[in-house]
PDB file of N, CA, C and O in Angstrom:
ATOM      1  N   UNK S   1     131.708 153.673  66.202  1.00  0.00           N
ATOM      2  CA  UNK S   1     132.547 153.192  67.279  1.00  0.00           C
ATOM      3  C   UNK S   1     133.004 154.375  68.119  1.00  0.00           C
ATOM      4  O   UNK S   1     133.310 155.437  67.596  1.00  0.00           O
ATOM      5  N   UNK S   2     133.041 154.163  69.414  1.00  0.00           N
ATOM      6  CA  UNK S   2     133.524 155.207  70.295  1.00  0.00           C
ATOM      7  C   UNK S   2     135.026 155.364  70.199  1.00  0.00           C
ATOM      8  O   UNK S   2     135.737 154.535  69.666  1.00  0.00           O
ATOM      9  N   UNK S   3     135.499 156.472  70.751  1.00  0.00           N
ATOM     10  CA  UNK S   3     136.931 156.775  70.675  1.00  0.00           C
ATOM     11  C   UNK S   3     137.758 155.731  71.420  1.00  0.00           C
ATOM     12  O   UNK S   3     138.827 155.341  70.964  1.00  0.00           O
ATOM     13  N   UNK S   4     137.294 155.220  72.541  1.00  0.00           N
ATOM     14  CA  UNK S   4     138.040 154.227  73.302  1.00  0.00           C
ATOM     15  C   UNK S   4     138.189 152.914  72.549  1.00  0.00           C
ATOM     16  O   UNK S   4     139.272 152.328  72.499  1.00  0.00           O
ATOM     17  N   UNK S   5     137.117 152.453  71.944  1.00  0.00           N
ATOM     18  CA  UNK S   5     137.174 151.204  71.166  1.00  0.00           C
ATOM     19  C   UNK S   5     138.030 151.373  69.922  1.00  0.00           C
ATOM     20  O   UNK S   5     138.782 150.483  69.536  1.00  0.00           O
ATOM     21  N   UNK S   6     137.927 152.546  69.308  1.00  0.00           N
ATOM     22  CA  UNK S   6     138.708 152.822  68.109  1.00  0.00           C
ATOM     23  C   UNK S   6     140.202 152.848  68.429  1.00  0.00           C
ATOM     24  O   UNK S   6     141.010 152.265  67.714  1.00  0.00           O
ATOM     25  N   UNK S   7     140.551 153.507  69.526  1.00  0.00           N
ATOM     26  CA  UNK S   7     141.954 153.580  69.934  1.00  0.00           C
ATOM     27  C   UNK S   7     142.478 152.200  70.309  1.00  0.00           C
ATOM     28  O   UNK S   7     143.612 151.841  69.976  1.00  0.00           O
ATOM     29  N   UNK S   8     141.677 151.404  70.971  1.00  0.00           N
ATOM     30  CA  UNK S   8     142.091 150.055  71.345  1.00  0.00           C
ATOM     31  C   UNK S   8     142.337 149.206  70.102  1.00  0.00           C
ATOM     32  O   UNK S   8     143.304 148.427  70.048  1.00  0.00           O
ATOM     33  N   UNK S   9     141.492 149.358  69.111  1.00  0.00           N
ATOM     34  CA  UNK S   9     141.659 148.607  67.873  1.00  0.00           C
ATOM     35  C   UNK S   9     142.938 149.038  67.151  1.00  0.00           C
ATOM     36  O   UNK S   9     143.690 148.205  66.651  1.00  0.00           O
ATOM     37  N   UNK S  10     143.201 150.349  67.090  1.00  0.00           N
ATOM     38  CA  UNK S  10     144.415 150.853  66.458  1.00  0.00           C
ATOM     39  C   UNK S  10     145.659 150.375  67.199  1.00  0.00           C
ATOM     40  O   UNK S  10     146.664 150.020  66.591  1.00  0.00           O
ATOM     41  N   UNK S  11     145.591 150.339  68.538  1.00  0.00           N
ATOM     42  CA  UNK S  11     146.706 149.861  69.336  1.00  0.00           C
ATOM     43  C   UNK S  11     146.966 148.387  69.077  1.00  0.00           C
ATOM     44  O   UNK S  11     148.116 147.953  68.961  1.00  0.00           O
ATOM     45  N   UNK S  12     145.893 147.623  68.951  1.00  0.00           N
ATOM     46  CA  UNK S  12     146.029 146.196  68.677  1.00  0.00           C
ATOM     47  C   UNK S  12     146.696 145.969  67.320  1.00  0.00           C
ATOM     48  O   UNK S  12     147.603 145.145  67.188  1.00  0.00           O
ATOM     49  N   UNK S  13     146.273 146.707  66.310  1.00  0.00           N
ATOM     50  CA  UNK S  13     146.851 146.580  64.975  1.00  0.00           C
ATOM     51  C   UNK S  13     148.310 147.023  64.984  1.00  0.00           C
ATOM     52  O   UNK S  13     149.179 146.361  64.418  1.00  0.00           O
ATOM     53  N   UNK S  14     148.609 148.125  65.659  1.00  0.00           N
ATOM     54  CA  UNK S  14     149.987 148.620  65.722  1.00  0.00           C
ATOM     55  C   UNK S  14     150.892 147.623  66.426  1.00  0.00           C
ATOM     56  O   UNK S  14     152.027 147.381  65.995  1.00  0.00           O
ATOM     57  N   UNK S  15     150.416 147.042  67.499  1.00  0.00           N
ATOM     58  CA  UNK S  15     151.212 146.052  68.242  1.00  0.00           C
ATOM     59  C   UNK S  15     151.463 144.819  67.383  1.00  0.00           C
ATOM     60  O   UNK S  15     152.564 144.275  67.359  1.00  0.00           O
ATOM     61  N   UNK S  16     150.437 144.401  66.635  1.00  0.00           N
ATOM     62  CA  UNK S  16     150.582 143.238  65.767  1.00  0.00           C
ATOM     63  C   UNK S  16     151.623 143.500  64.678  1.00  0.00           C
ATOM     64  O   UNK S  16     152.460 142.649  64.382  1.00  0.00           O
ATOM     65  N   UNK S  17     151.598 144.696  64.093  1.00  0.00           N
ATOM     66  CA  UNK S  17     152.573 145.055  63.074  1.00  0.00           C
ATOM     67  C   UNK S  17     153.984 145.176  63.642  1.00  0.00           C
ATOM     68  O   UNK S  17     154.960 144.800  63.001  1.00  0.00           O
ATOM     69  N   UNK S  18     154.085 145.697  64.852  1.00  0.00           N
ATOM     70  CA  UNK S  18     155.392 145.903  65.468  1.00  0.00           C
ATOM     71  C   UNK S  18     156.098 144.581  65.736  1.00  0.00           C
ATOM     72  O   UNK S  18     157.301 144.453  65.521  1.00  0.00           O
ATOM     73  N   UNK S  19     155.378 143.614  66.215  1.00  0.00           N
ATOM     74  CA  UNK S  19     155.995 142.354  66.618  1.00  0.00           C
ATOM     75  C   UNK S  19     155.881 141.253  65.567  1.00  0.00           C
ATOM     76  O   UNK S  19     156.312 140.136  65.806  1.00  0.00           O
ATOM     77  N   UNK S  20     155.317 141.573  64.408  1.00  0.00           N
ATOM     78  CA  UNK S  20     155.183 140.593  63.341  1.00  0.00           C
ATOM     79  C   UNK S  20     156.503 140.496  62.587  1.00  0.00           C
ATOM     80  O   UNK S  20     157.049 141.495  62.137  1.00  0.00           O
ATOM     81  N   UNK S  21     157.046 139.309  62.468  1.00  0.00           N
ATOM     82  CA  UNK S  21     158.279 139.120  61.697  1.00  0.00           C
ATOM     83  C   UNK S  21     158.082 137.971  60.717  1.00  0.00           C
ATOM     84  O   UNK S  21     158.127 136.803  61.088  1.00  0.00           O
ATOM     85  N   UNK S  22     157.849 138.308  59.460  1.00  0.00           N
ATOM     86  CA  UNK S  22     157.613 137.261  58.470  1.00  0.00           C
ATOM     87  C   UNK S  22     158.907 136.511  58.152  1.00  0.00           C
ATOM     88  O   UNK S  22     160.010 136.995  58.429  1.00  0.00           O
ATOM     89  N   UNK S  23     158.761 135.351  57.553  1.00  0.00           N
ATOM     90  CA  UNK S  23     159.925 134.591  57.121  1.00  0.00           C
ATOM     91  C   UNK S  23     160.631 135.365  56.007  1.00  0.00           C
ATOM     92  O   UNK S  23     159.994 135.846  55.074  1.00  0.00           O
ATOM     93  N   UNK S  24     161.933 135.495  56.103  1.00  0.00           N
ATOM     94  CA  UNK S  24     162.700 136.220  55.112  1.00  0.00           C
ATOM     95  C   UNK S  24     163.199 135.255  54.052  1.00  0.00           C
ATOM     96  O   UNK S  24     163.832 134.253  54.364  1.00  0.00           O
ATOM     97  N   UNK S  25     162.913 135.574  52.806  1.00  0.00           N
ATOM     98  CA  UNK S  25     163.384 134.769  51.685  1.00  0.00           C
ATOM     99  C   UNK S  25     164.709 135.357  51.215  1.00  0.00           C
ATOM    100  O   UNK S  25     164.762 136.286  50.410  1.00  0.00           O
ATOM    101  N   UNK S  26     165.795 134.838  51.748  1.00  0.00           N
ATOM    102  CA  UNK S  26     167.120 135.375  51.457  1.00  0.00           C
ATOM    103  C   UNK S  26     167.532 135.138  50.006  1.00  0.00           C
ATOM    104  O   UNK S  26     168.257 135.950  49.426  1.00  0.00           O
ATOM    105  N   UNK S  27     167.071 134.065  49.402  1.00  0.00           N
ATOM    106  CA  UNK S  27     167.403 133.797  48.007  1.00  0.00           C
ATOM    107  C   UNK S  27     166.769 134.835  47.087  1.00  0.00           C
ATOM    108  O   UNK S  27     167.403 135.323  46.151  1.00  0.00           O
ATOM    109  N   UNK S  28     165.520 135.199  47.353  1.00  0.00           N
ATOM    110  CA  UNK S  28     164.845 136.219  46.554  1.00  0.00           C
ATOM    111  C   UNK S  28     165.518 137.577  46.746  1.00  0.00           C
ATOM    112  O   UNK S  28     165.674 138.346  45.794  1.00  0.00           O
ATOM    113  N   UNK S  29     165.939 137.862  47.963  1.00  0.00           N
ATOM    114  CA  UNK S  29     166.636 139.109  48.239  1.00  0.00           C
ATOM    115  C   UNK S  29     167.964 139.160  47.487  1.00  0.00           C
ATOM    116  O   UNK S  29     168.316 140.180  46.899  1.00  0.00           O
ATOM    117  N   UNK S  30     168.681 138.064  47.467  1.00  0.00           N
ATOM    118  CA  UNK S  30     169.957 138.003  46.767  1.00  0.00           C
ATOM    119  C   UNK S  30     169.758 138.205  45.261  1.00  0.00           C
ATOM    120  O   UNK S  30     170.511 138.940  44.620  1.00  0.00           O
ATOM    121  N   UNK S  31     168.728 137.578  44.687  1.00  0.00           N
ATOM    122  CA  UNK S  31     168.443 137.757  43.262  1.00  0.00           C
ATOM    123  C   UNK S  31     168.116 139.211  42.946  1.00  0.00           C
ATOM    124  O   UNK S  31     168.567 139.761  41.939  1.00  0.00           O
ATOM    125  N   UNK S  32     167.335 139.844  43.811  1.00  0.00           N
ATOM    126  CA  UNK S  32     166.953 141.233  43.591  1.00  0.00           C
ATOM    127  C   UNK S  32     168.167 142.152  43.656  1.00  0.00           C
ATOM    128  O   UNK S  32     168.332 143.041  42.821  1.00  0.00           O
ATOM    129  N   UNK S  33     169.038 141.928  44.629  1.00  0.00           N
ATOM    130  CA  UNK S  33     170.226 142.770  44.759  1.00  0.00           C
ATOM    131  C   UNK S  33     171.186 142.563  43.592  1.00  0.00           C
ATOM    132  O   UNK S  33     171.798 143.524  43.113  1.00  0.00           O
ATOM    133  N   UNK S  34     171.330 141.338  43.117  1.00  0.00           N
ATOM    134  CA  UNK S  34     172.200 141.083  41.977  1.00  0.00           C
ATOM    135  C   UNK S  34     171.649 141.739  40.714  1.00  0.00           C
ATOM    136  O   UNK S  34     172.403 142.257  39.905  1.00  0.00           O
ATOM    137  N   UNK S  35     170.348 141.734  40.544  1.00  0.00           N
ATOM    138  CA  UNK S  35     169.739 142.372  39.381  1.00  0.00           C
ATOM    139  C   UNK S  35     169.977 143.879  39.415  1.00  0.00           C
ATOM    140  O   UNK S  35     170.271 144.494  38.385  1.00  0.00           O
ATOM    141  N   UNK S  36     169.884 144.483  40.591  1.00  0.00           N
ATOM    142  CA  UNK S  36     170.123 145.923  40.713  1.00  0.00           C
ATOM    143  C   UNK S  36     171.577 146.252  40.422  1.00  0.00           C
ATOM    144  O   UNK S  36     171.885 147.256  39.798  1.00  0.00           O
ATOM    145  N   UNK S  37     172.502 145.420  40.854  1.00  0.00           N
ATOM    146  CA  UNK S  37     173.916 145.656  40.593  1.00  0.00           C
ATOM    147  C   UNK S  37     174.204 145.568  39.102  1.00  0.00           C
ATOM    148  O   UNK S  37     174.978 146.355  38.564  1.00  0.00           O
ATOM    149  N   UNK S  38     173.577 144.622  38.408  1.00  0.00           N
ATOM    150  CA  UNK S  38     173.767 144.507  36.961  1.00  0.00           C
ATOM    151  C   UNK S  38     173.226 145.734  36.258  1.00  0.00           C
ATOM    152  O   UNK S  38     173.832 146.243  35.317  1.00  0.00           O
ATOM    153  N   UNK S  39     172.073 146.244  36.701  1.00  0.00           N
ATOM    154  CA  UNK S  39     171.486 147.431  36.085  1.00  0.00           C
ATOM    155  C   UNK S  39     172.380 148.644  36.286  1.00  0.00           C
ATOM    156  O   UNK S  39     172.565 149.449  35.382  1.00  0.00           O
ATOM    157  N   UNK S  40     172.946 148.793  37.471  1.00  0.00           N
ATOM    158  CA  UNK S  40     173.812 149.930  37.757  1.00  0.00           C
ATOM    159  C   UNK S  40     175.100 149.855  36.954  1.00  0.00           C
ATOM    160  O   UNK S  40     175.594 150.868  36.476  1.00  0.00           O
ATOM    161  N   UNK S  41     175.666 148.667  36.799  1.00  0.00           N
ATOM    162  CA  UNK S  41     176.898 148.544  36.038  1.00  0.00           C
ATOM    163  C   UNK S  41     176.651 148.843  34.562  1.00  0.00           C
ATOM    164  O   UNK S  41     177.509 149.385  33.878  1.00  0.00           O
ATOM    165  N   UNK S  42     175.483 148.533  34.049  1.00  0.00           N
ATOM    166  CA  UNK S  42     175.154 148.857  32.661  1.00  0.00           C
ATOM    167  C   UNK S  42     174.981 150.363  32.491  1.00  0.00           C
ATOM    168  O   UNK S  42     175.331 150.926  31.455  1.00  0.00           O
ATOM    169  N   UNK S  43     174.453 151.044  33.498  1.00  0.00           N
ATOM    170  CA  UNK S  43     174.251 152.486  33.433  1.00  0.00           C
ATOM    171  C   UNK S  43     175.565 153.249  33.541  1.00  0.00           C
ATOM    172  O   UNK S  43     175.690 154.367  33.044  1.00  0.00           O
ATOM    173  N   UNK S  44     176.577 152.704  34.178  1.00  0.00           N
ATOM    174  CA  UNK S  44     177.836 153.387  34.407  1.00  0.00           C
ATOM    175  C   UNK S  44     178.802 153.274  33.233  1.00  0.00           C
ATOM    176  O   UNK S  44     179.945 153.659  33.333  1.00  0.00           O
ATOM    177  N   UNK S  45     178.343 152.784  32.105  1.00  0.00           N
ATOM    178  CA  UNK S  45     179.241 152.538  30.986  1.00  0.00           C
ATOM    179  C   UNK S  45     179.654 153.811  30.250  1.00  0.00           C
ATOM    180  O   UNK S  45     180.695 153.847  29.623  1.00  0.00           O
ATOM    181  N   UNK S  46     178.859 154.882  30.302  1.00  0.00           N
ATOM    182  CA  UNK S  46     179.160 156.089  29.529  1.00  0.00           C
ATOM    183  C   UNK S  46     179.634 157.235  30.388  1.00  0.00           C
ATOM    184  O   UNK S  46     179.743 157.150  31.602  1.00  0.00           O
ATOM    185  N   UNK S  47     179.929 158.350  29.712  1.00  0.00           N
ATOM    186  CA  UNK S  47     180.355 159.565  30.398  1.00  0.00           C
ATOM    187  C   UNK S  47     179.110 160.353  30.795  1.00  0.00           C
ATOM    188  O   UNK S  47     178.322 160.763  29.937  1.00  0.00           O
ATOM    189  N   UNK S  48     178.926 160.593  32.075  1.00  0.00           N
ATOM    190  CA  UNK S  48     177.732 161.287  32.557  1.00  0.00           C
ATOM    191  C   UNK S  48     177.718 162.769  32.177  1.00  0.00           C
ATOM    192  O   UNK S  48     176.677 163.391  32.104  1.00  0.00           O
ATOM    193  N   UNK S  49     178.867 163.348  31.925  1.00  0.00           N
ATOM    194  CA  UNK S  49     178.928 164.779  31.645  1.00  0.00           C
ATOM    195  C   UNK S  49     178.369 165.129  30.274  1.00  0.00           C
ATOM    196  O   UNK S  49     177.903 166.233  30.065  1.00  0.00           O
ATOM    197  N   UNK S  50     178.389 164.202  29.346  1.00  0.00           N
ATOM    198  CA  UNK S  50     177.883 164.491  28.014  1.00  0.00           C
ATOM    199  C   UNK S  50     176.382 164.724  28.020  1.00  0.00           C
ATOM    200  O   UNK S  50     175.876 165.482  27.215  1.00  0.00           O
ATOM    201  N   UNK S  51     175.665 164.094  28.923  1.00  0.00           N
ATOM    202  CA  UNK S  51     174.211 164.198  28.936  1.00  0.00           C
ATOM    203  C   UNK S  51     173.721 165.596  29.304  1.00  0.00           C
ATOM    204  O   UNK S  51     172.862 166.145  28.639  1.00  0.00           O
ATOM    205  N   UNK S  52     174.254 166.198  30.349  1.00  0.00           N
ATOM    206  CA  UNK S  52     173.718 167.470  30.816  1.00  0.00           C
ATOM    207  C   UNK S  52     174.282 168.655  30.070  1.00  0.00           C
ATOM    208  O   UNK S  52     173.690 169.731  30.061  1.00  0.00           O
ATOM    209  N   UNK S  53     175.409 168.503  29.396  1.00  0.00           N
ATOM    210  CA  UNK S  53     175.995 169.631  28.659  1.00  0.00           C
ATOM    211  C   UNK S  53     175.104 170.070  27.507  1.00  0.00           C
ATOM    212  O   UNK S  53     175.075 171.251  27.162  1.00  0.00           O
ATOM    213  N   UNK S  54     174.385 169.154  26.912  1.00  0.00           N
ATOM    214  CA  UNK S  54     173.528 169.496  25.778  1.00  0.00           C
ATOM    215  C   UNK S  54     172.320 170.323  26.190  1.00  0.00           C
ATOM    216  O   UNK S  54     171.732 171.027  25.371  1.00  0.00           O
ATOM    217  N   UNK S  55     171.925 170.296  27.443  1.00  0.00           N
ATOM    218  CA  UNK S  55     170.706 170.966  27.904  1.00  0.00           C
ATOM    219  C   UNK S  55     170.965 172.324  28.539  1.00  0.00           C
ATOM    220  O   UNK S  55     170.019 173.026  28.877  1.00  0.00           O
ATOM    221  N   UNK S  56     172.205 172.707  28.718  1.00  0.00           N
ATOM    222  CA  UNK S  56     172.523 173.992  29.337  1.00  0.00           C
ATOM    223  C   UNK S  56     172.737 175.031  28.236  1.00  0.00           C
ATOM    224  O   UNK S  56     173.552 174.829  27.338  1.00  0.00           O
ATOM    225  N   UNK S  57     172.017 176.146  28.283  1.00  0.00           N
ATOM    226  CA  UNK S  57     172.208 177.175  27.253  1.00  0.00           C
ATOM    227  C   UNK S  57     173.554 177.866  27.433  1.00  0.00           C
ATOM    228  O   UNK S  57     174.076 177.983  28.539  1.00  0.00           O
ATOM    229  N   UNK S  58     174.097 178.327  26.347  1.00  0.00           N
ATOM    230  CA  UNK S  58     175.382 179.033  26.429  1.00  0.00           C
ATOM    231  C   UNK S  58     175.147 180.453  26.914  1.00  0.00           C
ATOM    232  O   UNK S  58     174.041 180.999  26.844  1.00  0.00           O
ATOM    233  N   UNK S  59     176.185 181.099  27.381  1.00  0.00           N
ATOM    234  CA  UNK S  59     176.082 182.453  27.922  1.00  0.00           C
ATOM    235  C   UNK S  59     175.813 183.467  26.807  1.00  0.00           C
ATOM    236  O   UNK S  59     175.311 184.560  27.059  1.00  0.00           O
ATOM    237  N   UNK S  60     176.133 183.133  25.572  1.00  0.00           N
ATOM    238  CA  UNK S  60     175.905 184.054  24.463  1.00  0.00           C
ATOM    239  C   UNK S  60     174.546 183.873  23.821  1.00  0.00           C
ATOM    240  O   UNK S  60     174.176 184.627  22.930  1.00  0.00           O
ATOM    241  N   UNK S  61     173.779 182.913  24.264  1.00  0.00           N
ATOM    242  CA  UNK S  61     172.454 182.646  23.715  1.00  0.00           C
ATOM    243  C   UNK S  61     171.491 183.723  24.192  1.00  0.00           C
ATOM    244  O   UNK S  61     171.279 183.917  25.379  1.00  0.00           O
ATOM    245  N   UNK S  62     170.884 184.470  23.267  1.00  0.00           N
ATOM    246  CA  UNK S  62     169.987 185.581  23.614  1.00  0.00           C
ATOM    247  C   UNK S  62     168.695 185.103  24.276  1.00  0.00           C
ATOM    248  O   UNK S  62     168.129 185.786  25.117  1.00  0.00           O
ATOM    249  N   UNK S  63     168.195 183.943  23.900  1.00  0.00           N
ATOM    250  CA  UNK S  63     166.958 183.431  24.499  1.00  0.00           C
ATOM    251  C   UNK S  63     167.136 183.102  25.964  1.00  0.00           C
ATOM    252  O   UNK S  63     166.187 183.104  26.719  1.00  0.00           O
ATOM    253  N   UNK S  64     168.331 182.839  26.374  1.00  0.00           N
ATOM    254  CA  UNK S  64     168.605 182.468  27.761  1.00  0.00           C
ATOM    255  C   UNK S  64     168.391 183.650  28.710  1.00  0.00           C
ATOM    256  O   UNK S  64     167.977 183.504  29.833  1.00  0.00           O
ATOM    257  N   UNK S  65     168.626 184.880  28.229  1.00  0.00           N
ATOM    258  CA  UNK S  65     168.525 186.074  29.083  1.00  0.00           C
ATOM    259  C   UNK S  65     167.112 186.633  29.160  1.00  0.00           C
ATOM    260  O   UNK S  65     166.832 187.473  29.970  1.00  0.00           O
ATOM    261  N   UNK S  66     166.240 186.185  28.300  1.00  0.00           N
ATOM    262  CA  UNK S  66     164.882 186.753  28.263  1.00  0.00           C
ATOM    263  C   UNK S  66     164.039 186.216  29.365  1.00  0.00           C
ATOM    264  O   UNK S  66     164.095 185.268  29.938  1.00  0.00           O
TER     265      UNK S  66
END
């Protein structure tokens, strides 16, 4: 395909994507958002500081300076 035909085809596809508006399923969106909120509330149950403290070497650890 020549450059002109190729560009015209790309423009046609881009225009179709730009102005395409599918039907929005608001019920499915609401279910998805509620599921994410439940997951986040379950993750927030503990102290976040305990997790990273175990992975940081102490200043007196000799292997840390090597």
